[in-house]
PDB file of C-alpha atoms in Angstrom:
ATOM      1  CA  GLN C   1       1.023  -0.495  -7.250  1.00 56.00           C
ATOM      2  CA  VAL C   2      -2.331  -0.408  -5.471  1.00 58.00           C
ATOM      3  CA  LEU C   3      -4.942   1.921  -6.943  1.00 60.00           C
ATOM      4  CA  HIS C   4      -8.418   2.905  -5.806  1.00 60.00           C
ATOM      5  CA  ARG C   5     -10.887   3.640  -8.579  1.00 61.00           C
ATOM      6  CA  PRO C   6     -14.083   5.166  -7.131  1.00 61.00           C
ATOM      7  CA  ARG C   7     -17.201   4.685  -9.239  1.00 65.00           C
ATOM      8  CA  GLY C   8     -19.688   6.853  -7.348  1.00 63.00           C
ATOM      9  CA  VAL C   9     -21.717   9.581  -9.000  1.00 58.00           C
ATOM     10  CA  GLY C  10     -19.511  12.612  -9.461  1.00 61.00           C
ATOM     11  CA  ALA C  11     -16.369  10.749  -8.416  1.00 62.00           C
ATOM     12  CA  LYS C  12     -13.439  12.450 -10.118  1.00 66.00           C
ATOM     13  CA  HIS C  13      -9.971  10.985  -9.787  1.00 65.00           C
ATOM     14  CA  PRO C  14      -6.664  11.169 -11.643  1.00 68.00           C
ATOM     15  CA  ASP C  15      -6.416   9.004 -14.773  1.00 72.00           C
ATOM     16  CA  ASP C  16      -4.000   6.618 -13.051  1.00 72.00           C
ATOM     17  CA  GLY C  17      -6.206   6.260  -9.943  1.00 68.00           C
ATOM     18  CA  ILE C  18      -5.824   7.251  -6.296  1.00 70.00           C
ATOM     19  CA  TYR C  19      -2.944   5.653  -4.416  1.00 74.00           C
ATOM     20  CA  LEU C  20      -3.948   3.782  -1.253  1.00 79.00           C
ATOM     21  CA  MET C  21      -0.407   3.225  -0.037  1.00 83.00           C
ATOM     22  CA  ALA C  22       3.066   4.505  -0.839  1.00 85.00           C
ATOM     23  CA  ALA C  23       6.371   3.093   0.386  1.00 87.00           C
ATOM     24  CA  ASP C  24       9.925   4.372   0.285  1.00 90.00           C
ATOM     25  CA  ILE C  25      12.431   1.528   0.640  1.00 88.00           C
ATOM     26  CA  SER C  26      16.144   2.245   0.918  1.00 92.00           C
ATOM     27  CA  SER C  27      19.368   0.582   2.041  1.00 91.00           C
ATOM     28  CA  VAL C  28      20.821   2.211   5.164  1.00 91.00           C
ATOM     29  CA  GLN C  29      23.704   0.009   6.413  1.00 87.00           C
ATOM     30  CA  GLY C  30      25.106  -3.177   4.934  1.00 85.00           C
ATOM     31  CA  ASP C  31      22.258  -5.654   5.359  1.00 87.00           C
ATOM     32  CA  LYS C  32      19.762  -3.150   6.851  1.00 88.00           C
ATOM     33  CA  THR C  33      16.845  -1.635   4.986  1.00 88.00           C
ATOM     34  CA  LYS C  34      14.680   1.347   5.935  1.00 91.00           C
ATOM     35  CA  VAL C  35      11.000   1.243   4.988  1.00 89.00           C
ATOM     36  CA  ASP C  36       8.693   4.269   5.290  1.00 90.00           C
ATOM     37  CA  VAL C  37       5.009   3.657   4.552  1.00 87.00           C
ATOM     38  CA  TRP C  38       2.214   6.171   4.016  1.00 87.00           C
ATOM     39  CA  ARG C  39      -1.412   5.057   4.011  1.00 84.00           C
ATOM     40  CA  PRO C  40      -4.884   6.371   4.846  1.00 80.00           C
ATOM     41  CA  THR C  41      -5.757   6.550   8.537  1.00 78.00           C
ATOM     42  CA  TRP C  42      -8.992   4.637   7.867  1.00 79.00           C
ATOM     43  CA  GLY C  43      -9.793   1.606   5.768  1.00 78.00           C
ATOM     44  CA  TYR C  44      -7.536  -0.667   3.745  1.00 78.00           C
ATOM     45  CA  ALA C  45      -5.445  -1.622   6.798  1.00 80.00           C
ATOM     46  CA  HIS C  46      -5.161  -5.177   5.418  1.00 80.00           C
ATOM     47  CA  ILE C  47      -3.002  -3.841   2.571  1.00 80.00           C
ATOM     48  CA  SER C  48      -0.420  -2.187   4.820  1.00 81.00           C
ATOM     49  CA  GLU C  49      -0.529  -5.095   7.306  1.00 82.00           C
ATOM     50  CA  SER C  50       0.153  -7.552   4.489  1.00 82.00           C
ATOM     51  CA  PHE C  51       3.017  -5.365   3.232  1.00 82.00           C
ATOM     52  CA  GLU C  52       4.479  -5.134   6.761  1.00 83.00           C
ATOM     53  CA  GLN C  53       4.433  -8.936   7.088  1.00 83.00           C
ATOM     54  CA  TRP C  54       6.175  -9.247   3.713  1.00 80.00           C
ATOM     55  CA  VAL C  55       8.840  -6.707   4.778  1.00 82.00           C
ATOM     56  CA  LYS C  56       9.477  -8.699   7.961  1.00 83.00           C
ATOM     57  CA  GLY C  57       9.977 -11.839   5.849  1.00 80.00           C
ATOM     58  CA  SER C  58       6.936 -13.815   6.917  1.00 81.00           C
ATOM     59  CA  SER C  59       5.110 -15.833   4.315  1.00 61.00           C
ATOM     60  CA  ASN C  60       1.985 -13.942   3.366  1.00 61.00           C
ATOM     61  CA  ARG C  61      -0.239 -13.940   0.311  1.00 66.00           C
ATOM     62  CA  CYS C  62      -1.438 -10.773  -1.370  1.00 63.00           C
ATOM     63  CA  PRO C  63      -4.601  -9.267   0.139  1.00 60.00           C
ATOM     64  CA  ASP C  64      -7.832  -9.477  -1.822  1.00 61.00           C
ATOM     65  CA  LEU C  65      -8.362  -5.930  -3.097  1.00 56.00           C
ATOM     66  CA  ARG C  66     -11.920  -6.435  -4.360  1.00 51.00           C
TER      67      ARG C  66
END
């Protein structure tokens, strides 16, 4: 779970944060898996790119979220 917690003046967000990425992962046929990813169209691309590399099976460390 990746959460964004804005700290700017007047920033109001849900108690559990704002989601930067969501993924729906499901089995479709035998050894096949379907992955749908939703993310912002700007910023935080390194998070979804890292996730995509993990899905493809390449060795990749978690992105630095700070």
